[in-house]
PDB file of C-alpha atoms in Angstrom:
ATOM      1  CA  MET A   1      -2.612   8.001  19.994  1.00  0.00           C
ATOM      2  CA  ALA A   2       0.446   6.579  18.115  1.00  0.00           C
ATOM      3  CA  LYS A   3      -0.783   4.044  15.354  1.00  0.00           C
ATOM      4  CA  LYS A   4       0.595   1.732  13.893  1.00  0.00           C
ATOM      5  CA  VAL A   5       1.081   1.583  10.194  1.00  0.00           C
ATOM      6  CA  PHE A   6       2.820  -1.024   7.881  1.00  0.00           C
ATOM      7  CA  PHE A   7       3.866   0.725   4.818  1.00  0.00           C
ATOM      8  CA  SER A   8       4.362  -1.224   1.624  1.00  0.00           C
ATOM      9  CA  PHE A   9       6.558  -0.289  -1.325  1.00  0.00           C
ATOM     10  CA  HIS A  10       9.367  -1.688  -4.465  1.00  0.00           C
ATOM     11  CA  TYR A  11      12.325  -2.838  -2.548  1.00  0.00           C
ATOM     12  CA  GLN A  12      14.019  -0.342  -5.825  1.00  0.00           C
ATOM     13  CA  ASP A  13      13.415   2.625  -3.787  1.00  0.00           C
ATOM     14  CA  VAL A  14      14.885   1.418  -0.747  1.00  0.00           C
ATOM     15  CA  ILE A  15      18.019   0.867  -2.629  1.00  0.00           C
ATOM     16  CA  ASP A  16      17.701   4.101  -3.750  1.00  0.00           C
ATOM     17  CA  PHE A  17      16.884   5.747  -0.308  1.00  0.00           C
ATOM     18  CA  ARG A  18      13.511   7.493  -0.861  1.00  0.00           C
ATOM     19  CA  ALA A  19      11.415   4.477   1.048  1.00  0.00           C
ATOM     20  CA  ASN A  20      13.784   5.143   4.124  1.00  0.00           C
ATOM     21  CA  VAL A  21      13.315   8.883   4.035  1.00  0.00           C
ATOM     22  CA  VAL A  22       9.435   7.902   4.897  1.00  0.00           C
ATOM     23  CA  ARG A  23       9.561   5.574   6.783  1.00  0.00           C
ATOM     24  CA  ASN A  24      12.197   7.062   9.422  1.00  0.00           C
ATOM     25  CA  HIS A  25      11.272  10.356   9.763  1.00  0.00           C
ATOM     26  CA  GLY A  26      10.182   9.764  12.780  1.00  0.00           C
ATOM     27  CA  GLN A  27      13.176   8.940  14.405  1.00  0.00           C
ATOM     28  CA  PHE A  28      13.715  12.699  13.685  1.00  0.00           C
ATOM     29  CA  LYS A  29      10.366  13.240  16.244  1.00  0.00           C
ATOM     30  CA  LEU A  30      10.493  14.110  19.935  1.00  0.00           C
ATOM     31  CA  ASN A  31       7.936  10.461  21.031  1.00  0.00           C
ATOM     32  CA  SER A  32       5.666   8.053  19.153  1.00  0.00           C
ATOM     33  CA  LYS A  33       3.132  10.533  19.226  1.00  0.00           C
ATOM     34  CA  GLU A  34       4.749  13.973  18.162  1.00  0.00           C
ATOM     35  CA  ALA A  35       5.149  11.167  14.932  1.00  0.00           C
ATOM     36  CA  GLY A  36       2.031   9.882  15.448  1.00  0.00           C
ATOM     37  CA  TYR A  37       2.656   5.932  14.329  1.00  0.00           C
ATOM     38  CA  TYR A  38       5.127   3.290  13.991  1.00  0.00           C
ATOM     39  CA  ASP A  39       6.336   0.949  11.366  1.00  0.00           C
ATOM     40  CA  SER A  40       5.014  -1.712  10.864  1.00  0.00           C
ATOM     41  CA  SER A  41       6.923  -2.894   7.603  1.00  0.00           C
ATOM     42  CA  MET A  42       9.496  -5.571   6.730  1.00  0.00           C
ATOM     43  CA  TRP A  43      11.628  -5.893   4.440  1.00  0.00           C
ATOM     44  CA  GLU A  44      11.900  -8.974   1.668  1.00  0.00           C
ATOM     45  CA  LYS A  45      14.547 -11.697   3.380  1.00  0.00           C
ATOM     46  CA  ALA A  46      12.116 -14.301   2.718  1.00  0.00           C
ATOM     47  CA  LYS A  47      11.742 -13.812  -0.581  1.00  0.00           C
ATOM     48  CA  LYS A  48      14.751 -16.580  -0.759  1.00  0.00           C
ATOM     49  CA  GLU A  49      12.320 -18.849   1.350  1.00  0.00           C
ATOM     50  CA  GLY A  50       9.341 -18.853  -1.245  1.00  0.00           C
ATOM     51  CA  LYS A  51       5.295 -17.186  -1.900  1.00  0.00           C
ATOM     52  CA  ILE A  52       4.393 -19.009   1.348  1.00  0.00           C
ATOM     53  CA  ALA A  53       6.608 -17.558   3.620  1.00  0.00           C
ATOM     54  CA  LEU A  54       6.165 -14.390   1.712  1.00  0.00           C
ATOM     55  CA  LYS A  55       2.446 -14.081   2.752  1.00  0.00           C
ATOM     56  CA  ARG A  56       3.928 -14.825   6.224  1.00  0.00           C
ATOM     57  CA  LEU A  57       5.904 -12.186   6.731  1.00  0.00           C
ATOM     58  CA  ILE A  58       3.193  -9.837   5.272  1.00  0.00           C
ATOM     59  CA  ASN A  59       0.588 -11.551   7.139  1.00  0.00           C
ATOM     60  CA  ASN A  60       2.539 -11.402  10.908  1.00  0.00           C
ATOM     61  CA  GLY A  61       3.774  -7.756   9.503  1.00  0.00           C
ATOM     62  CA  LEU A  62      -0.020  -6.409   9.426  1.00  0.00           C
ATOM     63  CA  ASN A  63      -1.050  -7.533  12.426  1.00  0.00           C
ATOM     64  CA  ASN A  64      -2.491  -5.278  14.828  1.00  0.00           C
ATOM     65  CA  THR A  65      -2.331  -2.504  12.457  1.00  0.00           C
ATOM     66  CA  SER A  66      -4.681  -0.166  11.342  1.00  0.00           C
ATOM     67  CA  ASN A  67      -3.636   1.658   8.245  1.00  0.00           C
ATOM     68  CA  THR A  68      -1.092   0.700   5.246  1.00  0.00           C
ATOM     69  CA  CYS A  69       0.875   3.667   3.531  1.00  0.00           C
ATOM     70  CA  VAL A  70       1.846   2.451  -0.478  1.00  0.00           C
ATOM     71  CA  LEU A  71       5.059   4.749  -0.391  1.00  0.00           C
ATOM     72  CA  ILE A  72       4.442   5.734  -4.341  1.00  0.00           C
ATOM     73  CA  GLY A  73       7.716   5.446  -7.075  1.00  0.00           C
ATOM     74  CA  SER A  74       8.582   3.944 -10.604  1.00  0.00           C
ATOM     75  CA  GLU A  75       7.438   1.061 -10.802  1.00  0.00           C
ATOM     76  CA  THR A  76       5.749   0.536  -7.622  1.00  0.00           C
ATOM     77  CA  TYR A  77       1.863   0.028  -9.567  1.00  0.00           C
ATOM     78  CA  GLN A  78       3.343  -3.360 -11.055  1.00  0.00           C
ATOM     79  CA  ARG A  79       4.888  -5.050  -7.841  1.00  0.00           C
ATOM     80  CA  PRO A  80       3.488  -7.927  -7.256  1.00  0.00           C
ATOM     81  CA  TRP A  81       4.226  -7.900  -3.063  1.00  0.00           C
ATOM     82  CA  VAL A  82       2.738  -4.879  -2.828  1.00  0.00           C
ATOM     83  CA  ARG A  83      -1.083  -5.889  -4.387  1.00  0.00           C
ATOM     84  CA  TYR A  84      -1.098  -8.459  -1.635  1.00  0.00           C
ATOM     85  CA  GLU A  85      -0.486  -5.935   0.937  1.00  0.00           C
ATOM     86  CA  LEU A  86      -2.017  -3.165  -0.852  1.00  0.00           C
ATOM     87  CA  LEU A  87      -5.753  -6.244  -1.003  1.00  0.00           C
ATOM     88  CA  LYS A  88      -4.427  -8.644   2.000  1.00  0.00           C
ATOM     89  CA  SER A  89      -4.752  -4.750   3.887  1.00  0.00           C
ATOM     90  CA  VAL A  90      -8.522  -3.613   2.463  1.00  0.00           C
ATOM     91  CA  LYS A  91      -9.800  -7.662   3.034  1.00  0.00           C
ATOM     92  CA  LYS A  92      -8.355  -6.952   7.164  1.00  0.00           C
ATOM     93  CA  GLY A  93     -10.319  -3.274   6.770  1.00  0.00           C
ATOM     94  CA  ASN A  94      -6.985  -1.228   7.540  1.00  0.00           C
ATOM     95  CA  HIS A  95      -7.275   2.288   5.935  1.00  0.00           C
ATOM     96  CA  ILE A  96      -5.033   2.522   3.099  1.00  0.00           C
ATOM     97  CA  PHE A  97      -3.130   6.066   2.206  1.00  0.00           C
ATOM     98  CA  GLY A  98       0.211   6.554  -0.269  1.00  0.00           C
ATOM     99  CA  VAL A  99       2.814   8.922  -0.973  1.00  0.00           C
ATOM    100  CA  HIS A 100       4.714   9.677  -3.941  1.00  0.00           C
ATOM    101  CA  ILE A 101       7.973   9.766  -3.350  1.00  0.00           C
ATOM    102  CA  ASN A 102       9.859  10.301  -6.190  1.00  0.00           C
ATOM    103  CA  GLY A 103       9.911  13.392  -5.468  1.00  0.00           C
ATOM    104  CA  ILE A 104      12.493  12.891  -2.285  1.00  0.00           C
ATOM    105  CA  LYS A 105      16.377  12.983  -4.215  1.00  0.00           C
ATOM    106  CA  CYS A 106      17.745   9.704  -3.717  1.00  0.00           C
ATOM    107  CA  LYS A 107      21.108   8.678  -3.064  1.00  0.00           C
ATOM    108  CA  ASP A 108      22.671   9.992  -5.943  1.00  0.00           C
ATOM    109  CA  GLY A 109      20.857  13.498  -5.527  1.00  0.00           C
ATOM    110  CA  ASN A 110      18.401  13.363  -8.162  1.00  0.00           C
ATOM    111  CA  THR A 111      14.434  12.635  -8.315  1.00  0.00           C
ATOM    112  CA  LYS A 112      11.586  10.861 -10.412  1.00  0.00           C
ATOM    113  CA  ASP A 113       8.705  11.677 -12.363  1.00  0.00           C
ATOM    114  CA  LEU A 114       5.718  10.524  -9.744  1.00  0.00           C
ATOM    115  CA  GLY A 115       4.951   6.808 -11.073  1.00  0.00           C
ATOM    116  CA  LYS A 116       1.719   5.528 -11.762  1.00  0.00           C
ATOM    117  CA  ASN A 117      -0.742   4.420  -9.164  1.00  0.00           C
ATOM    118  CA  PRO A 118      -1.319   1.114  -7.869  1.00  0.00           C
ATOM    119  CA  LEU A 119      -4.264   2.186  -6.425  1.00  0.00           C
ATOM    120  CA  ASP A 120      -5.639   2.142  -9.277  1.00  0.00           C
ATOM    121  CA  TYR A 121      -4.782  -1.316 -10.132  1.00  0.00           C
ATOM    122  CA  VAL A 122      -6.437  -3.001  -7.570  1.00  0.00           C
ATOM    123  CA  GLY A 123      -9.891  -2.523  -6.520  1.00  0.00           C
ATOM    124  CA  ILE A 124     -13.211  -4.245  -5.883  1.00  0.00           C
ATOM    125  CA  TYR A 125     -16.018  -5.486  -8.129  1.00  0.00           C
ATOM    126  CA  ALA A 126     -19.286  -5.729  -6.605  1.00  0.00           C
ATOM    127  CA  GLU A 127     -21.488  -8.721  -7.489  1.00  0.00           C
ATOM    128  CA  ASP A 128     -24.124  -8.454  -6.612  1.00  0.00           C
ATOM    129  CA  ASN A 129     -25.609  -5.958  -2.715  1.00  0.00           C
ATOM    130  CA  GLN A 130     -23.598  -9.359  -0.852  1.00  0.00           C
ATOM    131  CA  SER A 131     -21.146 -10.352  -3.567  1.00  0.00           C
ATOM    132  CA  TYR A 132     -18.245  -7.824  -3.542  1.00  0.00           C
ATOM    133  CA  HIS A 133     -14.763  -9.461  -4.858  1.00  0.00           C
ATOM    134  CA  LEU A 134     -10.354  -7.954  -4.646  1.00  0.00           C
ATOM    135  CA  VAL A 135      -9.923  -7.678  -8.529  1.00  0.00           C
ATOM    136  CA  GLU A 136      -6.482  -6.555  -9.875  1.00  0.00           C
ATOM    137  CA  LYS A 137      -5.927  -4.933 -13.504  1.00  0.00           C
ATOM    138  CA  LYS A 138      -3.818  -7.008 -15.618  1.00  0.00           C
ATOM    139  CA  GLU A 139      -1.670  -5.558 -18.733  1.00  0.00           C
ATOM    140  CA  ASP A 140      -3.954  -5.888 -20.675  1.00  0.00           C
ATOM    141  CA  GLY A 141      -6.052  -3.436 -19.112  1.00  0.00           C
ATOM    142  CA  LYS A 142      -8.855  -5.961 -17.335  1.00  0.00           C
ATOM    143  CA  TRP A 143      -9.782  -6.082 -14.491  1.00  0.00           C
ATOM    144  CA  TYR A 144      -9.656 -10.288 -12.535  1.00  0.00           C
ATOM    145  CA  TYR A 145     -10.027 -11.404  -9.608  1.00  0.00           C
ATOM    146  CA  TYR A 146      -7.444 -11.954  -7.149  1.00  0.00           C
ATOM    147  CA  LYS A 147      -7.052 -14.733  -5.829  1.00  0.00           C
ATOM    148  CA  GLU A 148      -3.785 -15.137  -4.501  1.00  0.00           C
ATOM    149  CA  ILE A 149      -5.723 -14.478  -0.587  1.00  0.00           C
ATOM    150  CA  ASP A 150      -6.865 -17.481   0.626  1.00  0.00           C
ATOM    151  CA  SER A 151      -7.611 -18.787  -2.344  1.00  0.00           C
ATOM    152  CA  SER A 152     -10.632 -16.843  -2.560  1.00  0.00           C
ATOM    153  CA  SER A 153     -11.299 -13.232  -3.804  1.00  0.00           C
ATOM    154  CA  LYS A 154     -14.276 -12.722  -1.774  1.00  0.00           C
ATOM    155  CA  ILE A 155     -14.630 -10.157   0.762  1.00  0.00           C
ATOM    156  CA  THR A 156     -16.917  -9.108   3.179  1.00  0.00           C
ATOM    157  CA  ILE A 157     -17.361  -4.936   3.178  1.00  0.00           C
ATOM    158  CA  SER A 158     -20.056  -2.859   5.066  1.00  0.00           C
ATOM    159  CA  HIS A 159     -20.786  -0.325   1.846  1.00  0.00           C
ATOM    160  CA  GLN A 160     -23.019  -0.152  -0.474  1.00  0.00           C
ATOM    161  CA  LEU A 161     -21.165  -0.339  -3.959  1.00  0.00           C
ATOM    162  CA  GLU A 162     -21.982   0.233  -7.923  1.00  0.00           C
ATOM    163  CA  LEU A 163     -23.070  -2.878  -8.749  1.00  0.00           C
ATOM    164  CA  ASN A 164     -21.580  -5.522 -11.928  1.00  0.00           C
ATOM    165  CA  ILE A 165     -18.064  -2.644 -12.439  1.00  0.00           C
ATOM    166  CA  SER A 166     -14.600  -2.815 -10.740  1.00  0.00           C
ATOM    167  CA  LEU A 167     -13.633   0.661  -9.216  1.00  0.00           C
ATOM    168  CA  PRO A 168     -10.096   1.032  -8.388  1.00  0.00           C
ATOM    169  CA  LEU A 169      -8.954   1.770  -4.419  1.00  0.00           C
ATOM    170  CA  SER A 170      -8.346   5.586  -5.588  1.00  0.00           C
ATOM    171  CA  LYS A 171     -11.427   5.428  -5.292  1.00  0.00           C
ATOM    172  CA  PHE A 172     -11.979   5.541  -1.348  1.00  0.00           C
ATOM    173  CA  PHE A 173      -8.040   6.592  -0.097  1.00  0.00           C
ATOM    174  CA  GLN A 174      -6.671   9.143  -0.844  1.00  0.00           C
ATOM    175  CA  ILE A 175      -3.398  10.166  -2.834  1.00  0.00           C
ATOM    176  CA  TYR A 176      -0.391  12.998  -1.536  1.00  0.00           C
ATOM    177  CA  LYS A 177       3.008  13.623  -2.387  1.00  0.00           C
ATOM    178  CA  TRP A 178       5.570  13.326   0.301  1.00  0.00           C
ATOM    179  CA  ASN A 179       7.462  16.910  -0.799  1.00  0.00           C
ATOM    180  CA  GLY A 180       4.477  18.512  -2.333  1.00  0.00           C
ATOM    181  CA  ASP A 181       2.003  18.316   1.169  1.00  0.00           C
ATOM    182  CA  ASP A 182       4.505  18.248   3.872  1.00  0.00           C
ATOM    183  CA  GLY A 183       4.434  14.794   4.482  1.00  0.00           C
ATOM    184  CA  TYR A 184       7.535  15.489   7.994  1.00  0.00           C
ATOM    185  CA  ASN A 185       4.563  17.477   9.344  1.00  0.00           C
ATOM    186  CA  ASN A 186       1.458  15.440   7.782  1.00  0.00           C
ATOM    187  CA  PHE A 187       2.230  12.445   7.512  1.00  0.00           C
ATOM    188  CA  LYS A 188       0.388  12.093  11.193  1.00  0.00           C
ATOM    189  CA  ASP A 189      -2.628  13.581  10.175  1.00  0.00           C
ATOM    190  CA  TRP A 190      -2.458  11.154   7.133  1.00  0.00           C
ATOM    191  CA  VAL A 191      -2.938   7.839   9.505  1.00  0.00           C
ATOM    192  CA  GLN A 192      -6.361   7.205  11.138  1.00  0.00           C
TER     193      GLN A 192
END
């Protein structure tokens, strides 16, 4: 059965065409079962309406999804809304995976070097065996509590984690390369 996937990406990668190659590849399959997913992402149309409207749009886009796929371009790791989408997905309990898209030719026919993994810049901090917090790594290289979701960084998880250390999400979730890992044929297997 096809799963509903939320796509997180930097808008520049839509302009460059790369994000749409991944998001729309299911249109070339016979049906959604063969594609293995439904796209539940939304565009940055609420940007003009402000922070609360964007959060509402993202939260609604995440409703009824079980997977979040972050499309990794050159600057994706720096985007504050990508961080929000990833950490909101953790809080929601979605399976997360990343797909490097810079190997896809953009509209001018060029590719780029791989971007930094955004899952290295957001994570979980275990204060004790019952207090877990969402965290983000800032430009100074230090981890900080992430309080953009419901004004709190606290989350509940079922795993025991090493205490007093921030663990990036990259320790928990897989990253793929669209071209190198044959995303067109294997994307459905990356969705859980």
